[in-house]
PDB file of N, CA and C in Angstrom:
ATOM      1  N   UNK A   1      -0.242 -18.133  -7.433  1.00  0.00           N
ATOM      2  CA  UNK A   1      -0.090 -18.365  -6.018  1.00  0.00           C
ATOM      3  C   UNK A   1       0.800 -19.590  -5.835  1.00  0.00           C
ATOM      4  N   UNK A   2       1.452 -19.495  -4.901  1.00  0.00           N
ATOM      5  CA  UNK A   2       2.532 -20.554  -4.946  1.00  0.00           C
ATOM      6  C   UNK A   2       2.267 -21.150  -3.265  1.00  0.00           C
ATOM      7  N   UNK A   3       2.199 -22.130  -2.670  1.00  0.00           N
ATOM      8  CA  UNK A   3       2.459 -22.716  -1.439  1.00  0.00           C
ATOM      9  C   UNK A   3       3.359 -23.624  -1.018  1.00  0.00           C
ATOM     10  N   UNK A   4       3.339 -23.101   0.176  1.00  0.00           N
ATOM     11  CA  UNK A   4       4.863 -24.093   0.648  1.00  0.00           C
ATOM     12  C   UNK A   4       4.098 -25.798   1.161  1.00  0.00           C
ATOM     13  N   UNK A   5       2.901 -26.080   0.640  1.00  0.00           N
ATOM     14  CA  UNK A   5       2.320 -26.952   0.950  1.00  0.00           C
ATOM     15  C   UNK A   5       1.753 -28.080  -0.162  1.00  0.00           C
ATOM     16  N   UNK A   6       2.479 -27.214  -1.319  1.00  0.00           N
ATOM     17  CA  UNK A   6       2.010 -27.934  -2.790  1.00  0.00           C
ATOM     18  C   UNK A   6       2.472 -29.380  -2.615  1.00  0.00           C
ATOM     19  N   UNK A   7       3.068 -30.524  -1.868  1.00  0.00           N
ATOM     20  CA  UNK A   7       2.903 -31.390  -2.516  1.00  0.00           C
ATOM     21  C   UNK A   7       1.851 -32.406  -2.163  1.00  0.00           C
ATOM     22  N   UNK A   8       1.535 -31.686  -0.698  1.00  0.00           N
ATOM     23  CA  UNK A   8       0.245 -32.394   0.069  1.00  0.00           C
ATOM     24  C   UNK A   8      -0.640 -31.912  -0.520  1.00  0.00           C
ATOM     25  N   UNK A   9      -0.896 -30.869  -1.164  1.00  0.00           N
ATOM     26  CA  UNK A   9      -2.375 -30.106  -2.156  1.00  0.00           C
ATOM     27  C   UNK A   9      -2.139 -31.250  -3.223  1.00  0.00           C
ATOM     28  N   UNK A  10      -1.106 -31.473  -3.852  1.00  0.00           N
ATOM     29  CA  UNK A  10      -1.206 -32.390  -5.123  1.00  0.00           C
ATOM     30  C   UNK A  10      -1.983 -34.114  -4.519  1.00  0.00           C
ATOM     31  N   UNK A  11      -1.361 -34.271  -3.652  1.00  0.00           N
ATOM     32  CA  UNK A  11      -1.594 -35.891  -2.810  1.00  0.00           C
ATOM     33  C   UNK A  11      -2.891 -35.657  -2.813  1.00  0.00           C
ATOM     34  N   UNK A  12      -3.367 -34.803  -2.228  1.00  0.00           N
ATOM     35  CA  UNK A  12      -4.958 -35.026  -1.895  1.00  0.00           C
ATOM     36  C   UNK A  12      -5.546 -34.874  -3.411  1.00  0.00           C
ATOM     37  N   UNK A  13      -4.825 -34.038  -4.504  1.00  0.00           N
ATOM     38  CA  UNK A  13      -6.224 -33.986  -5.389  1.00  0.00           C
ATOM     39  C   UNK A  13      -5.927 -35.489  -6.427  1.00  0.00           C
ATOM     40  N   UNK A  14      -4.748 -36.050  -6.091  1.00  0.00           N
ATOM     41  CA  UNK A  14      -4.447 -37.535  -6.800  1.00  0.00           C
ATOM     42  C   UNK A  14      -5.832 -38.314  -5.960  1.00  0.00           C
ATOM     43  N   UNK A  15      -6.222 -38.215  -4.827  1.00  0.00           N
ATOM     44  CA  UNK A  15      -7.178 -39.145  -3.933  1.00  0.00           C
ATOM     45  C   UNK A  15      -8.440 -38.998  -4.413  1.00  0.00           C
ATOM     46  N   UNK A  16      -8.826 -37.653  -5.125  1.00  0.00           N
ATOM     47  CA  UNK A  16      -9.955 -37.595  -5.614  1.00  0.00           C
ATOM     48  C   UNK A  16     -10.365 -36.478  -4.318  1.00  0.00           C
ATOM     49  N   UNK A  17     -10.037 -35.591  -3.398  1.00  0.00           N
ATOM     50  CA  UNK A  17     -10.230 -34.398  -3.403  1.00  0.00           C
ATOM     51  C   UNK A  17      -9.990 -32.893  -4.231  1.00  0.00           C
ATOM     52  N   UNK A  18     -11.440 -32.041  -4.030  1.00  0.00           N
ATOM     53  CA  UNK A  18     -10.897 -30.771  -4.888  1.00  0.00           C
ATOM     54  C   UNK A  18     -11.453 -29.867  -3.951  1.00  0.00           C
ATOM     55  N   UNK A  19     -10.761 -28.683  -4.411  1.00  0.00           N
ATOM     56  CA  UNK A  19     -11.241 -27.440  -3.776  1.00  0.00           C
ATOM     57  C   UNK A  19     -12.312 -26.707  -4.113  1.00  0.00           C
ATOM     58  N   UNK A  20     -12.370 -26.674  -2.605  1.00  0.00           N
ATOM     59  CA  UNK A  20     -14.303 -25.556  -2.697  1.00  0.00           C
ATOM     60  C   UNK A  20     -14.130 -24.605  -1.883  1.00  0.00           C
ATOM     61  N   UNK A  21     -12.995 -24.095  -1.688  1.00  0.00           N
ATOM     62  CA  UNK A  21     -13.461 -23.054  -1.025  1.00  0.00           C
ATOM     63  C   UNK A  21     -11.667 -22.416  -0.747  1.00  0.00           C
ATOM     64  N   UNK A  22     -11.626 -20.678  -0.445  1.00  0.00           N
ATOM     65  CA  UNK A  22     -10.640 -20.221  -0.364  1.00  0.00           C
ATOM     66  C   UNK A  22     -10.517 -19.050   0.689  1.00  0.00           C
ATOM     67  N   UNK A  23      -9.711 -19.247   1.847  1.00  0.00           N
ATOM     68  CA  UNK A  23      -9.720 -17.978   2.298  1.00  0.00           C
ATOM     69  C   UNK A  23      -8.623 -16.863   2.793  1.00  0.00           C
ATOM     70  N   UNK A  24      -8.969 -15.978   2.285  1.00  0.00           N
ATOM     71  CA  UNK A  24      -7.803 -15.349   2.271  1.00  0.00           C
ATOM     72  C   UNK A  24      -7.800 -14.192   3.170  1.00  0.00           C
ATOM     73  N   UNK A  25      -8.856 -13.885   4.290  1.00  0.00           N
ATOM     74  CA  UNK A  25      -8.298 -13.197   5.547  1.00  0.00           C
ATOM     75  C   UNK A  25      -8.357 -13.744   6.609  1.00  0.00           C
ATOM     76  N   UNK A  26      -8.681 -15.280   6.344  1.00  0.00           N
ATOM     77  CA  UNK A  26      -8.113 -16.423   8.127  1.00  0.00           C
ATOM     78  C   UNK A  26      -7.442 -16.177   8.584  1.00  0.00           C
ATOM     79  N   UNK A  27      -6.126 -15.670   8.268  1.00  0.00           N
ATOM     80  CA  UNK A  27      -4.879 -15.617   9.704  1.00  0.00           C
ATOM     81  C   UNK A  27      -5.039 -14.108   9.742  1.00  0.00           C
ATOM     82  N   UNK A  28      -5.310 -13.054   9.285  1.00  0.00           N
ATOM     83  CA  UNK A  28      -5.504 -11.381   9.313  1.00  0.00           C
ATOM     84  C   UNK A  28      -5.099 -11.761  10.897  1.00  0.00           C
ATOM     85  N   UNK A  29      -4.218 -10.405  11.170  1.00  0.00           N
ATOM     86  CA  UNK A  29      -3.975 -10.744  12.873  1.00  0.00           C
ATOM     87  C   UNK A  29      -3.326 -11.062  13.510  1.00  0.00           C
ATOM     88  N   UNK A  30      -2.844 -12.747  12.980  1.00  0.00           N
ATOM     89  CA  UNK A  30      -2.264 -13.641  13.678  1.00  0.00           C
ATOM     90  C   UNK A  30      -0.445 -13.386  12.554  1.00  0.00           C
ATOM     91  N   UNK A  31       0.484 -14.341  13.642  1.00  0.00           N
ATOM     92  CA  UNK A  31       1.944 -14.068  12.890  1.00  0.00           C
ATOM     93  C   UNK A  31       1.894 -14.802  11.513  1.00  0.00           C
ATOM     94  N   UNK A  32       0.850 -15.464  11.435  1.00  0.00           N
ATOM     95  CA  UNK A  32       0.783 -15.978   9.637  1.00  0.00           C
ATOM     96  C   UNK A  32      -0.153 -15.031   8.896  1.00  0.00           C
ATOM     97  N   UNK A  33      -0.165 -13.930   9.144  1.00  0.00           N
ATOM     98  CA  UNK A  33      -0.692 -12.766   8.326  1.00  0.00           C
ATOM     99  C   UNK A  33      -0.305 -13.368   7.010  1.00  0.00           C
ATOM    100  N   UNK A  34      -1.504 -12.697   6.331  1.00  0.00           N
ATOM    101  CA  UNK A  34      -0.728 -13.081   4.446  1.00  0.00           C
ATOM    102  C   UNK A  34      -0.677 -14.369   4.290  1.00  0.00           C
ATOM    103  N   UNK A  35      -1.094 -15.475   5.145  1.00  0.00           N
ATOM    104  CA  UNK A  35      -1.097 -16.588   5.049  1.00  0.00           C
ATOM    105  C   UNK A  35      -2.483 -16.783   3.793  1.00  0.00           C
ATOM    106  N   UNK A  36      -2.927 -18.200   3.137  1.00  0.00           N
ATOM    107  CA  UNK A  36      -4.150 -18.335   2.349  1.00  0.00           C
ATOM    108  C   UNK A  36      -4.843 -19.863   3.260  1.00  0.00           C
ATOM    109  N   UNK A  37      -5.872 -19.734   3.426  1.00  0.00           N
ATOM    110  CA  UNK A  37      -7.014 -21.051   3.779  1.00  0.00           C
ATOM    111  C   UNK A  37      -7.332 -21.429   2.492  1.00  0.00           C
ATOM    112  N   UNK A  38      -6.432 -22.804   2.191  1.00  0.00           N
ATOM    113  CA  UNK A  38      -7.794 -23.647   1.304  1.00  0.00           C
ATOM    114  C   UNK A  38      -8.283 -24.643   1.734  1.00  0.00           C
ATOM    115  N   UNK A  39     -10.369 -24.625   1.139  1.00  0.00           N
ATOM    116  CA  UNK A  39     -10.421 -25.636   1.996  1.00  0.00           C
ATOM    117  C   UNK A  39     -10.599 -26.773   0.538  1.00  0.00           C
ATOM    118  N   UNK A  40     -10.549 -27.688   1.126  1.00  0.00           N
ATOM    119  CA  UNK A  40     -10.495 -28.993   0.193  1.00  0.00           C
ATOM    120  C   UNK A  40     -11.862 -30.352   0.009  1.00  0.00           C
ATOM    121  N   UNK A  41     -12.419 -30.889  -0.470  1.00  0.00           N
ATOM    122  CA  UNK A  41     -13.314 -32.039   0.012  1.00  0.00           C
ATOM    123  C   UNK A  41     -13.494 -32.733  -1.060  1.00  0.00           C
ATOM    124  N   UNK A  42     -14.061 -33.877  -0.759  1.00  0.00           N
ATOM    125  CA  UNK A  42     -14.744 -34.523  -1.344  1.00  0.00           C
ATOM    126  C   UNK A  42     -15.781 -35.024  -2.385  1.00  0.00           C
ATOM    127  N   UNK A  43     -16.086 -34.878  -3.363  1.00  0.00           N
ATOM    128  CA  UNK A  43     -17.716 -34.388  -3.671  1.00  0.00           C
ATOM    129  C   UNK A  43     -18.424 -35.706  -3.484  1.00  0.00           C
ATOM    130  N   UNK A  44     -19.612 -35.601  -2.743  1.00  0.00           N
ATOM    131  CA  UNK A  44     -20.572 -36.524  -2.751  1.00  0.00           C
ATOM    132  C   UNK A  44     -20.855 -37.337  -3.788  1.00  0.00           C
ATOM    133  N   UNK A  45     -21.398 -38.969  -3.417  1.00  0.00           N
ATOM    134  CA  UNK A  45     -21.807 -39.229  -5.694  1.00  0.00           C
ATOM    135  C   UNK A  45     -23.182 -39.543  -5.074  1.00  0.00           C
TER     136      UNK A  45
END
């Protein structure tokens, strides 16, 4: 999978965010069809 958003995905996981979660029929519908949701956070310590 490739995104046109990779260098802000990289920034955040340098901060110590990771991904938990993925979605892939959020935009179904809308003109960003085929678009992907990732979501990103934090982990608690």
């Amino acid at each position: 999978m490739t995104s046109p958003n990779a260098p802000a995905i990289h920034a955040y996981r340098r901060t110590g965010l990771g991904f938990c979660g993925l979605d892939t029929a959020l935009y179904d519908g809308t003109p960003a069809s085929g678009g992907q949701a990732l979501y990103i956070a934090m982990p608690l310590r």
